[in-house]
Structure formats: C-alpha cells, structure tokens
Coordinates of C-alpha atoms in Angstrom, one line a residue:
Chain A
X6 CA -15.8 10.6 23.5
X7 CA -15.3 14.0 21.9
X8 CA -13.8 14.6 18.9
X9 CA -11.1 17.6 18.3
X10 CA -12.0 21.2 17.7
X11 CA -8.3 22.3 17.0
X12 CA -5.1 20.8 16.1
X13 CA -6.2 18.3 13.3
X14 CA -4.6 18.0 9.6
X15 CA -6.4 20.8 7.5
X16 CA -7.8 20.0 4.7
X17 CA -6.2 21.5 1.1
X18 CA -9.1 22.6 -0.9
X19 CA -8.9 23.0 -4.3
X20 CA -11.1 24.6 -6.8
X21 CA -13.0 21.4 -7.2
X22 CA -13.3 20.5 -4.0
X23 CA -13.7 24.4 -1.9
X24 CA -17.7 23.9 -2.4
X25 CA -17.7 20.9 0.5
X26 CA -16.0 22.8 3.1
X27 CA -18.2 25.8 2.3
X28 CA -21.0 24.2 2.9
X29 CA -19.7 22.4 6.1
X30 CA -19.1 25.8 7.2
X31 CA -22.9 26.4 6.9
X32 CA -24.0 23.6 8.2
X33 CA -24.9 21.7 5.1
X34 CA -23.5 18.0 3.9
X35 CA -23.6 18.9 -0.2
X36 CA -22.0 16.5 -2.5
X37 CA -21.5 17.2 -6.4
X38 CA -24.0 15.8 -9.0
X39 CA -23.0 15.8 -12.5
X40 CA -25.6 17.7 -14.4
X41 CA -25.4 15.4 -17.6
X42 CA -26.1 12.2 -16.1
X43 CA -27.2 12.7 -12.5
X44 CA -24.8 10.8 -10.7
X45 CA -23.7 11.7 -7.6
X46 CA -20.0 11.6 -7.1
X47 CA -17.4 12.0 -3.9
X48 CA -15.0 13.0 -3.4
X49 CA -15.5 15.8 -6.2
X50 CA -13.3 16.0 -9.1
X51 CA -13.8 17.9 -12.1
X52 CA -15.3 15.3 -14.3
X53 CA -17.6 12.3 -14.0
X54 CA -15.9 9.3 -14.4
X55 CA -19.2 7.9 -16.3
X56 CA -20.2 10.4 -18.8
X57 CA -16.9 12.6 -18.8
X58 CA -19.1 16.1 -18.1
X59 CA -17.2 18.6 -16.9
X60 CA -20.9 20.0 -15.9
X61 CA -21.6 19.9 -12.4
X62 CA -23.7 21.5 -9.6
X63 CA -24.2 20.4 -5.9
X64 CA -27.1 18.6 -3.9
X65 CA -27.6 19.3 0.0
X66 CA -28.0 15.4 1.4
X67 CA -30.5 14.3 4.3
X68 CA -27.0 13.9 6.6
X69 CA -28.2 10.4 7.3
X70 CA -26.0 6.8 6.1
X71 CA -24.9 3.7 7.7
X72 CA -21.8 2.4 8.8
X73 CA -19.9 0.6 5.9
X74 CA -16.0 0.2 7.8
X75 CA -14.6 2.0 10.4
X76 CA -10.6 1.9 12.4
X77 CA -9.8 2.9 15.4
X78 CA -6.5 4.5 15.0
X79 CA -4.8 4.2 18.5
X80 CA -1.0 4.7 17.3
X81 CA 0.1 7.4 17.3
X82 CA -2.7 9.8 17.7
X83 CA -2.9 11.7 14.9
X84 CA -2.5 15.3 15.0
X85 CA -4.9 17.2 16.9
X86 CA -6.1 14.1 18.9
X87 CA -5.7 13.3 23.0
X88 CA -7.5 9.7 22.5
X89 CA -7.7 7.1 19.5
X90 CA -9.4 8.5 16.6
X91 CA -12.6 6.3 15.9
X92 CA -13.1 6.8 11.7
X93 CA -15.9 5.3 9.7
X94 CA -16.7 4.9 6.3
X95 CA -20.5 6.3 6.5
X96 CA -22.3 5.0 3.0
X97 CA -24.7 8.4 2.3
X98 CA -28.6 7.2 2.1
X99 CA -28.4 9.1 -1.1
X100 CA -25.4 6.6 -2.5
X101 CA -21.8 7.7 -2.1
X102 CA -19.7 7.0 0.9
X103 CA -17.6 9.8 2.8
X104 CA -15.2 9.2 5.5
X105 CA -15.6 10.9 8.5
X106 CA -15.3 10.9 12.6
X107 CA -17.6 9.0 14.6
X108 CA -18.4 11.1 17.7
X109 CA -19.9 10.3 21.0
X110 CA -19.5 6.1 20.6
X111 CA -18.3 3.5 22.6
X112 CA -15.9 2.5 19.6
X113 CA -16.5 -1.2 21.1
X114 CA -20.1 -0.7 20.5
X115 CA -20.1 0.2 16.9
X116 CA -21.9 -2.2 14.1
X117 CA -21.1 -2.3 10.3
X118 CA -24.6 -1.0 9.0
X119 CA -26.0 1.1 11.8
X120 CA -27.4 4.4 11.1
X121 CA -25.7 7.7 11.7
X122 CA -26.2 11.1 10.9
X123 CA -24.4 14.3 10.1
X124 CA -22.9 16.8 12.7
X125 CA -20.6 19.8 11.8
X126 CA -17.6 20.5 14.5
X127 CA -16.3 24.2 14.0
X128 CA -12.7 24.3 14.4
X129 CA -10.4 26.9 15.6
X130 CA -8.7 26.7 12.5
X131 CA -11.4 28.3 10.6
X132 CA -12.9 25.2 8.7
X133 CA -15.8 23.1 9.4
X134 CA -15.5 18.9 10.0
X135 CA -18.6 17.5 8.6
X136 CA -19.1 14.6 11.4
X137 CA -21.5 11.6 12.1
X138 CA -22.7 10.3 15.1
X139 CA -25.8 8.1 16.0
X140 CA -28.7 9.6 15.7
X141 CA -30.3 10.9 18.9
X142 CA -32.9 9.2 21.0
X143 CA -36.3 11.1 19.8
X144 CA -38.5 11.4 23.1
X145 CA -41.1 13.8 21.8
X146 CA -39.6 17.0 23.0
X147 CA -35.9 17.3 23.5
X148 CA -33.7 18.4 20.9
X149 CA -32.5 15.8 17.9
X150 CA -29.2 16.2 17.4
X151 CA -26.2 15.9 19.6
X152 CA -23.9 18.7 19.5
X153 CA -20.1 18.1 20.5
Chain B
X1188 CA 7.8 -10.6 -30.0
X1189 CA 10.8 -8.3 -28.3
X1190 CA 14.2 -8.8 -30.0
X1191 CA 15.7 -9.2 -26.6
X1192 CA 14.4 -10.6 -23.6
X1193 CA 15.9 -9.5 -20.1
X1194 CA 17.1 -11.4 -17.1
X1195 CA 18.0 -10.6 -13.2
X1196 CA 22.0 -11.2 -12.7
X1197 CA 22.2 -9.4 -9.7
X1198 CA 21.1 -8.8 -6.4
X1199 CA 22.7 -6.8 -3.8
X1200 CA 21.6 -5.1 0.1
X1201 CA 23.1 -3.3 2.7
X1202 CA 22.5 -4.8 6.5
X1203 CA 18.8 -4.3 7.3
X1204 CA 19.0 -2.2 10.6
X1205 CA 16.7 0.6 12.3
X1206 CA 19.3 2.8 12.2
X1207 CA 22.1 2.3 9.2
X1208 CA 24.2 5.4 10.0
X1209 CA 24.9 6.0 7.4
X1210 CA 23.1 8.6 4.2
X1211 CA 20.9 7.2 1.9
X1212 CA 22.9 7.6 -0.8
X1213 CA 25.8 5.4 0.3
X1214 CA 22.8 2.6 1.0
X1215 CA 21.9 3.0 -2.4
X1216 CA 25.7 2.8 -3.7
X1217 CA 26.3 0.0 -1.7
X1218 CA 23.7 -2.0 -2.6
X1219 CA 24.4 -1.0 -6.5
X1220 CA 27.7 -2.4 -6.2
X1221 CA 27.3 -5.5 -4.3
X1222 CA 24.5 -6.4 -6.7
X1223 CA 26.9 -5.8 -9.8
X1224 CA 29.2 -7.5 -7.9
X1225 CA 26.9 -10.2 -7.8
X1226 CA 26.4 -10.2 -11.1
X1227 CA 30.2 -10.2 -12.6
X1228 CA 29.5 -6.8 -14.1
X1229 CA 31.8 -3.9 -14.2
X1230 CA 29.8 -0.4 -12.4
X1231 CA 30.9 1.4 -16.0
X1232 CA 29.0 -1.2 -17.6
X1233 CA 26.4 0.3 -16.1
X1234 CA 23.6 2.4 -18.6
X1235 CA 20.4 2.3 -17.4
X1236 CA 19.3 3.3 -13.4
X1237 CA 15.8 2.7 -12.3
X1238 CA 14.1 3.4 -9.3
X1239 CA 11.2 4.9 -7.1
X1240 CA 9.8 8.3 -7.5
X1241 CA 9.9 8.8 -3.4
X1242 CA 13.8 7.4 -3.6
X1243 CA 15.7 10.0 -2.1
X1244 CA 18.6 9.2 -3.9
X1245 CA 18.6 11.2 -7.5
X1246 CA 20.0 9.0 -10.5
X1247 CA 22.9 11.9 -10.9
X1248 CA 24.0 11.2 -7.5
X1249 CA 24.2 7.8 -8.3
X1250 CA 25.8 7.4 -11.4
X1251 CA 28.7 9.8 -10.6
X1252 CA 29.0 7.3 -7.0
X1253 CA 29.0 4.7 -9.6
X1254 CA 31.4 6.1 -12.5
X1255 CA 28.7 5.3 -14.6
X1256 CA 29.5 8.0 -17.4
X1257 CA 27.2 7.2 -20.1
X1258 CA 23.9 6.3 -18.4
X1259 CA 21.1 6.4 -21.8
X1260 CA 18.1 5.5 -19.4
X1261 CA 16.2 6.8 -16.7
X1262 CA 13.1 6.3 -15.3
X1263 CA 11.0 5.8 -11.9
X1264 CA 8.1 4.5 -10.4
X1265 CA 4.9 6.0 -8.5
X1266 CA 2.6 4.8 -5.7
X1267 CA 5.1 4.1 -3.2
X1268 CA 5.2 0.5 -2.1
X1269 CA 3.8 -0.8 -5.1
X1270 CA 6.4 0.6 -7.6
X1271 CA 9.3 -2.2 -6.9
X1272 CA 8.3 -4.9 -9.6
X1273 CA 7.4 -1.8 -11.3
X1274 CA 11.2 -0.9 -11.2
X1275 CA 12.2 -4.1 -12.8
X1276 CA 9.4 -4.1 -15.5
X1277 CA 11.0 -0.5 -16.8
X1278 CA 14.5 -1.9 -16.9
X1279 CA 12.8 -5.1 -18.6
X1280 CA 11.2 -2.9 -21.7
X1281 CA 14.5 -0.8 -21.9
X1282 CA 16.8 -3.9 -22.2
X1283 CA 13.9 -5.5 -24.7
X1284 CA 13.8 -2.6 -27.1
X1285 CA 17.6 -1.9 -26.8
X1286 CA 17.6 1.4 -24.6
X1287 CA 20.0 0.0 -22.0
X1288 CA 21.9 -2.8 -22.0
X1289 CA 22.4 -3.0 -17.9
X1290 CA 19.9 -1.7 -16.3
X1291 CA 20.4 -1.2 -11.9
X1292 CA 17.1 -1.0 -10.2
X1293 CA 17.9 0.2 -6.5
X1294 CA 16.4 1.3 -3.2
X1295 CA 17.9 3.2 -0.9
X1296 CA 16.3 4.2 2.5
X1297 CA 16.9 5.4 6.3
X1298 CA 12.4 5.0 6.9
X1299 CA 13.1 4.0 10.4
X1300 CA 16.0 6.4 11.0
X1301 CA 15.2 9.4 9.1
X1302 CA 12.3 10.1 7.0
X1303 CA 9.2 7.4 8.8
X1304 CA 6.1 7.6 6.6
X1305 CA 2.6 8.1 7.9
X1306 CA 3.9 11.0 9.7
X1307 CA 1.5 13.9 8.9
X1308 CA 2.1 17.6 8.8
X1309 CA -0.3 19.8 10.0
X1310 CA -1.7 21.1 6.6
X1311 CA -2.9 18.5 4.0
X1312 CA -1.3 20.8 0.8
X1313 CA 1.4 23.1 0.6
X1314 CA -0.2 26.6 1.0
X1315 CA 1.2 27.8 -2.6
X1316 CA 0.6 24.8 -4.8
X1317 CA -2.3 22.2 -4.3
X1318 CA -1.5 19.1 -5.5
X1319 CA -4.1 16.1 -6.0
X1320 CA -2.4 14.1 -3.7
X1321 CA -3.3 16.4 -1.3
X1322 CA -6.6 17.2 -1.9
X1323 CA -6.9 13.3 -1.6
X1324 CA -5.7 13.6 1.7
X1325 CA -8.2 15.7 3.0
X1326 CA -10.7 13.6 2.9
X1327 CA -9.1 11.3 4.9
X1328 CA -6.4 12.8 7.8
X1329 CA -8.2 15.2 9.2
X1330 CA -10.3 13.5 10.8
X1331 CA -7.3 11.1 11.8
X1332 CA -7.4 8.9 9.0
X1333 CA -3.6 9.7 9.1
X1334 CA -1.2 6.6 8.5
X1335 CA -1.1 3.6 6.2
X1336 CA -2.5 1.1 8.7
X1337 CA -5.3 3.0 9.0
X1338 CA -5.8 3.3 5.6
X1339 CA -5.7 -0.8 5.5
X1340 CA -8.0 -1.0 8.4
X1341 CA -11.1 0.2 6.6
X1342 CA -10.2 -2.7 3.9
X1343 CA -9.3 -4.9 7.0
X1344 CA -12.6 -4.0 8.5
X1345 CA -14.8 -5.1 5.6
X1346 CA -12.9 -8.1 4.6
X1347 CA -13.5 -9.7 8.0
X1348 CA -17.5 -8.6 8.2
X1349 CA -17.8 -10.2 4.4
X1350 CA -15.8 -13.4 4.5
X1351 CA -16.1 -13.8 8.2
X1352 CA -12.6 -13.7 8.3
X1353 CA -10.7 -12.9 12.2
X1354 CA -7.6 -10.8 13.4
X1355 CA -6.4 -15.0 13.6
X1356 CA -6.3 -15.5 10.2
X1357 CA -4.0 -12.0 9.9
X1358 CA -2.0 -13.8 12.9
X1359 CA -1.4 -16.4 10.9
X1360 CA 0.1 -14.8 8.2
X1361 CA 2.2 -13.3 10.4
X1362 CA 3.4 -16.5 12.3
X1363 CA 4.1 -18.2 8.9
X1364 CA 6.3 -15.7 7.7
X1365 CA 8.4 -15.4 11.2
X1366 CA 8.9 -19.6 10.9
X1367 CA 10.5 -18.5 7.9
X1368 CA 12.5 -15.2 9.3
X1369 CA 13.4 -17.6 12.0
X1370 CA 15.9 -19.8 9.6
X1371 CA 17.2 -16.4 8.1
X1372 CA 20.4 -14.5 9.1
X1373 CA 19.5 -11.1 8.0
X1374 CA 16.0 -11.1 8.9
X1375 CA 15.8 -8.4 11.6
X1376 CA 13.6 -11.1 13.6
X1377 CA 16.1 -14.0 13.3
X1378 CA 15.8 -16.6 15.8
X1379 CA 12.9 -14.6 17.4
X1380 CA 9.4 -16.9 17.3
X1381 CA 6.1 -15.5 17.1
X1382 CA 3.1 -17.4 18.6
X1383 CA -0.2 -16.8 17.6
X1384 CA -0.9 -16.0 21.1
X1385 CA 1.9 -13.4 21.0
X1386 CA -0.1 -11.6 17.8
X1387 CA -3.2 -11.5 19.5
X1388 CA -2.0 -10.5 22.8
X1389 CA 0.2 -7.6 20.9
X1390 CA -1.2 -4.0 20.7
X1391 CA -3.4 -2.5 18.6
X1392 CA -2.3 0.1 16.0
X1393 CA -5.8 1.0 13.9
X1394 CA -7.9 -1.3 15.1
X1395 CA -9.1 -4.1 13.7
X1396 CA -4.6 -4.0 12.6
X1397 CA -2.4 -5.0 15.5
X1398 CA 1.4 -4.6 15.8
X1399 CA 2.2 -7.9 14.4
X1400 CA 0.2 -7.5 10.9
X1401 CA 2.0 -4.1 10.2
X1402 CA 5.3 -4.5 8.5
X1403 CA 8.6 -3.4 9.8
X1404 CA 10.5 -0.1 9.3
X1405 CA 13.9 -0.6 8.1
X1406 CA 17.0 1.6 6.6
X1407 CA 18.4 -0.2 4.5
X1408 CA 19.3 -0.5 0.2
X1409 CA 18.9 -3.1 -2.2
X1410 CA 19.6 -3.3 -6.0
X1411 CA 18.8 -5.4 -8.7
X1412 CA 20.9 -5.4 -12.1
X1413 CA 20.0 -6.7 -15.2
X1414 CA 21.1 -7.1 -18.3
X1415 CA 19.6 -9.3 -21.9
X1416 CA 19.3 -13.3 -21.6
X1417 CA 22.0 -13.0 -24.3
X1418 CA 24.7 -11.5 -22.2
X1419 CA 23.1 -12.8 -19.0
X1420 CA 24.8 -16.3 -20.4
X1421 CA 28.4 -15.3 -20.0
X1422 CA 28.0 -13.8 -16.6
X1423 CA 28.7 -15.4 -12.9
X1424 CA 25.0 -16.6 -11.9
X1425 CA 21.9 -18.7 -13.2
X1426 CA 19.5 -16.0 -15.1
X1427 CA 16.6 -15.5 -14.0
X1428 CA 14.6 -14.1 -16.6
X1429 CA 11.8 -12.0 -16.5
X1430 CA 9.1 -13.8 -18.2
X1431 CA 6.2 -10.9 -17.6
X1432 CA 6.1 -7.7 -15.5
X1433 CA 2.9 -5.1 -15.5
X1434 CA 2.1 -2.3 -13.6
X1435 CA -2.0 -2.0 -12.4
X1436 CA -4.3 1.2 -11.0
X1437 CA -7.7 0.0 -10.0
X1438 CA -11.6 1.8 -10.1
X1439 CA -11.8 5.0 -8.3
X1440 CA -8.0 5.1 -6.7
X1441 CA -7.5 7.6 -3.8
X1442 CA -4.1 7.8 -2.1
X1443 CA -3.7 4.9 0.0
X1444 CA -7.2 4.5 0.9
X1445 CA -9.6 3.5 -2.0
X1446 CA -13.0 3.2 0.2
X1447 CA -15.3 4.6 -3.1
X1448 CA -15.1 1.5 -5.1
X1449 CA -17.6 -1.3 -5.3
X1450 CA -15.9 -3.7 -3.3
X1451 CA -13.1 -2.4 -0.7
X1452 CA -12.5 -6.2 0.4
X1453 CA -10.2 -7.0 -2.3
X1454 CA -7.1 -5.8 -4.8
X1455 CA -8.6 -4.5 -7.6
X1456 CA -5.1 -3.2 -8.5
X1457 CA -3.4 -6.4 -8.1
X1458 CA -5.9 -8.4 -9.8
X1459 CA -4.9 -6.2 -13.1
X1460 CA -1.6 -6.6 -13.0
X1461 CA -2.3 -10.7 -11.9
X1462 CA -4.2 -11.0 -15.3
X1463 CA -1.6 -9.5 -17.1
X1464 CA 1.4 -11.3 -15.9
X1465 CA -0.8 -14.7 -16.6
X1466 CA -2.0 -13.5 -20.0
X1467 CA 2.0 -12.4 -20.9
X1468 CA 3.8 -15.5 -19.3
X1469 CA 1.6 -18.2 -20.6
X1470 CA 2.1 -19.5 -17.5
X1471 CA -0.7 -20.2 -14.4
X1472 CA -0.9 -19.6 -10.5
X1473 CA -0.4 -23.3 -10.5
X1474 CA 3.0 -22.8 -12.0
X1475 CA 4.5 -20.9 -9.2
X1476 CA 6.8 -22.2 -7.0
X1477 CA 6.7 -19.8 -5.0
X1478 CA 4.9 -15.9 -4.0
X1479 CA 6.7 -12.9 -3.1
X1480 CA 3.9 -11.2 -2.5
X1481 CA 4.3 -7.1 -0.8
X1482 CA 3.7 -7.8 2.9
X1483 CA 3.1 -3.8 4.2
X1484 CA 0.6 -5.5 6.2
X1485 CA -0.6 -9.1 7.1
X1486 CA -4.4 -8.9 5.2
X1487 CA -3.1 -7.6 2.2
X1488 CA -1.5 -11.2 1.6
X1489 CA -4.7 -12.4 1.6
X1490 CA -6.5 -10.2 -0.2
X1491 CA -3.5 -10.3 -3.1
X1492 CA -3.4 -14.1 -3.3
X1493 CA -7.3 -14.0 -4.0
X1494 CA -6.5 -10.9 -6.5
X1495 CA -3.4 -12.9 -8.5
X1496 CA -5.8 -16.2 -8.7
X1497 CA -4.6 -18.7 -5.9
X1498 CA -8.3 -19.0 -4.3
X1499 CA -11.1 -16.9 -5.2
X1500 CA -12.4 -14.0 -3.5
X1501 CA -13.0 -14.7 0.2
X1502 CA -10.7 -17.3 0.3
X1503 CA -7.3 -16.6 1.1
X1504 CA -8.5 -16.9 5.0
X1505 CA -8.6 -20.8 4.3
X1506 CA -5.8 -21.0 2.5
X1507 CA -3.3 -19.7 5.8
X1508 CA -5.8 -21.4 8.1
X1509 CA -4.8 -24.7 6.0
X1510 CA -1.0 -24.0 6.3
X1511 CA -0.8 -23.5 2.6
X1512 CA 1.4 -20.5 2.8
X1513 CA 4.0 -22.2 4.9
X1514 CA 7.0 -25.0 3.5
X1515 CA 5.4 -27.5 1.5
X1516 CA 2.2 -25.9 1.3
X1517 CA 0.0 -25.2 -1.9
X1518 CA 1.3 -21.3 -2.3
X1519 CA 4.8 -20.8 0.0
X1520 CA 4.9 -17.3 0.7
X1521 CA 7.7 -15.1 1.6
X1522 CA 9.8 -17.4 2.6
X1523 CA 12.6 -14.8 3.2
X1524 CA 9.9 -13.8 6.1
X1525 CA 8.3 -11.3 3.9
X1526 CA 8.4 -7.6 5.6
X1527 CA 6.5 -8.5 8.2
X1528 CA 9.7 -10.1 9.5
X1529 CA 12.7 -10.0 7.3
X1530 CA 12.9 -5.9 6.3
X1531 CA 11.0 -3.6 5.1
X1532 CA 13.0 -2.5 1.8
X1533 CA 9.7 -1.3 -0.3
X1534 CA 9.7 -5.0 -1.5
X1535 CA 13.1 -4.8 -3.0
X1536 CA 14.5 -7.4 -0.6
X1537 CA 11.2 -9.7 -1.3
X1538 CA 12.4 -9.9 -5.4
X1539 CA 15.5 -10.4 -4.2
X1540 CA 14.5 -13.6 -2.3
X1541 CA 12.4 -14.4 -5.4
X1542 CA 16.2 -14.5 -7.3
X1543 CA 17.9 -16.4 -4.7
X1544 CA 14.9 -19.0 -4.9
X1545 CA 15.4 -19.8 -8.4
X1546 CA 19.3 -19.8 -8.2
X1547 CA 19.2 -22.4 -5.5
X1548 CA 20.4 -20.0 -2.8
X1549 CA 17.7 -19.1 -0.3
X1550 CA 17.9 -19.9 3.1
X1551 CA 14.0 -21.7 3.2
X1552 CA 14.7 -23.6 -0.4
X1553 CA 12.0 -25.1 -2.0
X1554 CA 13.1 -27.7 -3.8
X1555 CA 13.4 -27.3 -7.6
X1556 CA 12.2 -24.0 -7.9
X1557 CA 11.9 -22.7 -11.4
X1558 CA 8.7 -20.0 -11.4
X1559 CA 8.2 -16.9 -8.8
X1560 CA 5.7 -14.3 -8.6
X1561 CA 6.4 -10.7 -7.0
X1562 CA 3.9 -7.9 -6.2
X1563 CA 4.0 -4.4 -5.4
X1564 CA 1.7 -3.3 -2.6
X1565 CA -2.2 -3.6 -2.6
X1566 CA -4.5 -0.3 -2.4
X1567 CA -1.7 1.6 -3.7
X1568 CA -0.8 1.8 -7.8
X1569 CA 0.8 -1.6 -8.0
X1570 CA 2.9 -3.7 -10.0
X1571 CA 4.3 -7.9 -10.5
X1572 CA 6.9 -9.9 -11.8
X1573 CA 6.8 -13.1 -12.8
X1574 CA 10.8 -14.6 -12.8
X1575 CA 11.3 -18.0 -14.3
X1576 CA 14.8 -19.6 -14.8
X1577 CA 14.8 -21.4 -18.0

C-alpha cells in the first residue's frame, strides 16, 4: 500500500515549526531540544512547557520508534488519498511521539509496539512527509530502507 | 458566596432534521423564542446572549430577531463541542455577579445541510495569516489524520490495547442509548432499534470507530434561558438551578487530537472540570441521578464516566457491559438517546434533557430525579454542569 505523493492537506508552517519540514526536505527527522533543560519536545512551540526557555536548537533523531496507536481512516478518504489512510502514533526511540503515515503494511497486520522507521515521501507540492514504515528485512547485501 | 445564584427556566429547539431549510439564524431565533416561551419570559426581557465561538449566528443578528434592545452581556465559548455547558456557566457568573439578569444560551446549526465539519481544505493555514490552530493541524491531516473520528480513533485505539476493552463495549453504548431514542419522538432514530449485531456488522469510518459509535449530524437550534433563583420563583416551570459549572483544558492540548500526553486513554480535560463541579457542588457522582454526558462518539462516554468519577480508570467498559448506563442502572446515561441517536445539537439538546429530567418531563423518566451532570466533549477544551432542583 502506497502512500500519496500529491494531493494531501499541506502543512502551514510557522516560524516555530518551518525547521521540521526543512529538514524532511533533506532527508533528516530533527525535533527541537530546549537548550536550558534538554528536553526534547514535539510538536515545536516556542517555549518549553517545563522550564519556560524560549532557547532552543534542533537534534537529528535515529528515525526509529514503535507503534503507540494508529486509525485507519476509511471515510471519506482524505484529500490526496485513493485508499484508507493507515495513521500511527510512532513513539521516537529518543522519547516524543509524532504522527505520521504508515507505508507499505497490511493495516490488518499492524501491532501496538512494533518497530518502524523513518522514510521521507517528496511531494509534488514542494514539501517533504516524514513517513514510517517497518524496517526492512536486512539480508547482508540489499539495500535497508524501502523507498515508496 | 455569589449574591445571586442562577437557574435554567427555559428550554427551547427547532425539529432535529438533516436538512432544516431553513438559515441558521432563524434556527437560532426559533429556538430563542420557544425557550423564552418556555420559560414565561418576555424576548425584551432578554439582556444577556451566550453562545459558541463557531456559532454562525452573530449576537447582533440575534438580538435585533429578538427585539432585545438593551442586551449588557456577551460572551462565547471555544473548543467546539465542548463549549455547551461552557455556555451555561458564562450566563451562570453573569446572572451571579449582576451583569445580566436573563441570560439566552443558543445554538443554531445547518452541520448536516450546510457547513459538515471534518471536511478539510487543501492547505492547513490560510496563506496570509498562520494561525496555531493550523499549525496544529499540520501535524495531523496531511498525512490523513483529517476528521474528528480519526482523531478519537488514536484514543480509541489505546483505550482498548490498555484496558482490553472491544469495538463491543463501544456497541453497547450505542445500543443503550438507541433503547432510549427508541421511546423518544424527536430523536431522529425514533422507533428505529439497534442490535449489537447491527453495530458490529456496520461500517467502519477510522478504524477501530464504526458508523454506529460516531454521533449524528443534524441542523437544528436549541436555547437555554436563564435568569436568578430569585426571579426563577415567579416564573412558569420548576428551576433548575445551576449548582456548579467549570470549564477544563488538559496537559499538552492539540486541536482535536491530544496524542503527546502521558496517557491518551482517558479525559484529562473532563477529569478537571469533574473535580471542579464536585469540589463547587458539595455534591458526589453518587448524587447524580442522572449523566448527560457529550456523546460525539461512543468511547468517549466511557472514557468521561471514568474522568468525572463513576468507576476508575479502565473501568467504564464494565460499567456498560453491566447495563449500568441503561434505566435503572447505577449511572443512566443519555436517556434522551444522547447524539449518538437523538441529534447532534453540540450537546445543547443533551442539557436540555438534563432540564426536562428534573422538571419531571422527559420521555425516559427516572423517577424522582433531583441532580444531573452535563459535559462538553472529551479531547477538545471542555466544560460541565451540574443542575439540581432544590
């Protein structure tokens, strides 16, 4: 199962936010750290909701989580999508959770807790989706990461 | 200790239809009047209007459909579906502290006709103004995360992996609440049974939510007018006083899906405004005769009786497997059928049924009813009532 290259929502990026969709464009899952306590924190916002700093930078993550939730959104389709839209809630090994696609499963299949791993889908648009799927089978040669 | 205390001495609605044909103003209107009707109150009485930021319907457009001339309060509500009890707890602290003297709370809306939610555009944010709402949104509809049910079904999702609750147990919610829509005239599924085998065999919206747990979309208005306990005594029907009302935003709230918190298998927001209503009533879940509690789908019943105090956490799976929802159980809930299977009115028409309990009026009486509890909507800023009569 595919997931969309064109036609989805787009997302509205402000100036706390524009650094994630950057990245995704690159090819990099970063998430913001606040430089006065060192908590991680997503989705960004401009302060930490523990030690108030407006000080923050960014940290590139491994790409790898489990599966915390997940839907299947069957109706309507939302826009952009020919088939149900599988969505998980993928818990970051590094802490925060990040909602995202699914790509390539059997949504049937799919297990609370199972690892994933990061993929970034170019779309026509002119952004990057920041995707997970299950990480591919390693069999001492081929390449390790799917690419939809 | 307020100098005043307020009361509900009116309730009013349009028809609940799919398609009212009619604006959503005159719903409004309508509504407003047949509630002051209700109430024995002249529409120039009228000082105080009250409703939900998203209402369509502007309070100048009201009060001049209204002759209301001298309205002296004005305020509304966010978070959508959890802003109706919200509503009645801003007309509450203007009547207390002598801002208004009668207050109408309405809600008037063509959602199935006209303006359906969970209907994305193709851009998260307007392109010249970025609000945080939308910015929110982008983490979430892009990738199809697009409508409220999906929204719920991540919540959904964990509640059955952690309690080992089962699309069943949201069936059964469901099937309660049409037993109850069954006996009820203006309940859009009047006379129309649900099985739990017709639940399970119905189709699926965002998985693990199936068409039966999502509530209904209706046009229709209702309106609520009240007024101090004081005046409340020389008017046509049994007051129904507020006796506590709060308003609740839980850890780490985003739009409509709050998946960054601790725990996503619960209410956070409605446990806040549960602990205030107890703390401000003096009075217990055990008191209530009754819960009205905001049905936009069939799990957030659960999750809301476990947030207000009925069961613990976990729990409220047991409590509908054990019929305790239903007439004669340890909670009845939404007996009006709830939105699921009366109307979807932004829980307007589920305080209403709250009223007509304690006045002795509803269609599913229980028997001696003297204490109610209303909520807003779960996972969205949220808000309760508790109504006694005295």
């Amino acid at each position: 199962m595919s997931t969309p290259t064109s036609g989805r929502v787009r997302p509205a990026m402000s100036l706390d936010t524009q650094f994630f969709w950057d990245a995704a464009a690159r090819g990099e899952l970063r998430i913001q750290r606040c430089q006065s306590c060192g908590r991680l924190r997503h989705p960004p916002g401009p302060t930490c909701s523990h030690c108030l700093s407006f000080e923050w930078d960014t940290v590139a993550m491994s790409g790898r989580g489990t599966l915390y939730s997940y839907l299947v959104l069957h109706h309507p389709l939302p826009p952009g999508f020919d088939a149900p839209a599988v969505v998980g809630v993928i818990e970051l090994e590094e802490g925060p959770r990040i909602i995202s696609n699914v790509a390539g499963v059997d949504p049937a299949t799919l297990r609370i807790g199972e690892p994933l791993e990061v993929l970034f889908v170019p779309q026509e648009e002119g952004w990057t989706a920041p995707q997970f799927s299950r990480p591919a089978v390693h069999d001492g040669g081929g390449s390790s990461r799917t690419r939809l | 200790m307020a100098s005043a205390q307020a009361a509900i001495v009116g309730i009013g609605a349009t028809e609940f239809s799919k398609d009212s044909g009619r604006s959503e103003l005159r719903l409004a209107v309508e509504a407003s009047l047949s509630a002051l009707t209700d109430a024995g109150l002249e529409p120039s009485e009228v000082n105080g209007l009250v409703t939900f930021v998203l209402d369509n319907n502007a309070e100048i457009a009201v009060a001049r459909n209204l002759g209301a001339d001298r309205i002296q309060f004005f305020a509304r509500t966010s978070g959508g579906g959890g802003g109706g009890p919200g509503c009645i707890g801003l007309a509450t602290m203007a009547i207390e502290t002598g801002r208004a003297d009668v207050v109408v709370c309405y809600r008037g809306m063509n959602e199935r006709s006209q303006q359906r939610f969970g209907q994305p555009s193709g851009y998260a944010g307007a392109a010249s103004s970025i609000s945080t709402q939308a910015v929110d949104n982008s983490w979430t509809m892009p990738y199809g995360q697009t409508t409220p049910a999906a929204n719920m079904a991540q919540s959904a999702r964990r509640y059955m992996f952690q309690y080992g609750a089962t699309s069943e147990d949201f069936g059964r919610v469901a099937v309660t609440q049409r037993a109850y829509a069954m006996n009820n005239p203006n309940a859009f599924f009047y006379g129309k049974p649900l099985t739990l085998e017709q639940h399970q065999a119905s189709r699926v919206i965002a998985d693990p939510l199936r068409l039966f747990d999502c509530c209904q979309e209706t046009d229709a208005g209702v309106a609520i007018v009240l007024t101090s306990t004081e005046r409340a005594r020389d008017l046509r029907q049994i007051p129904v006083r507020v006796a506590a009302a709060a308003m609740g935003i839980g850890p780490q709230h985003h739009n409509m899906a709050p998946v960054y918190r601790d725990d996503i298998a619960a209410a956070p927001e409605t446990r806040i405004v549960g602990e205030q209503l107890w703390a401000r009533s003096g009075l217990r879940p055990t008191d209530m005769d009754l819960a009205m509690l905001y049905d936009h789908f069939s799990c957030a019943v659960l999750m809301q009786l476990e947030a207000l105090g009925f069961c613990q956490l976990g729990e409220g799976k047991d409590l509908v497997r054990g019929g305790e929802l239903g007439p004669g159980g340890l909670i009845p809930t939404n007996t009006n059928g709830g939105q699921l299977s009366e109307a979807y009115v932004h829980g307007f028409n589920g305080m209403a049924e709250a009223v007509r309990q304690l006045r002795g009026t509803a269609v599913n009486q229980i028997a001696g009813a003297r204490h109610a509890v209303a909520t807003g909507g779960s996972h969205v800023p949220t808000s309760g009532i508790v109504l006694t009569v005295d």
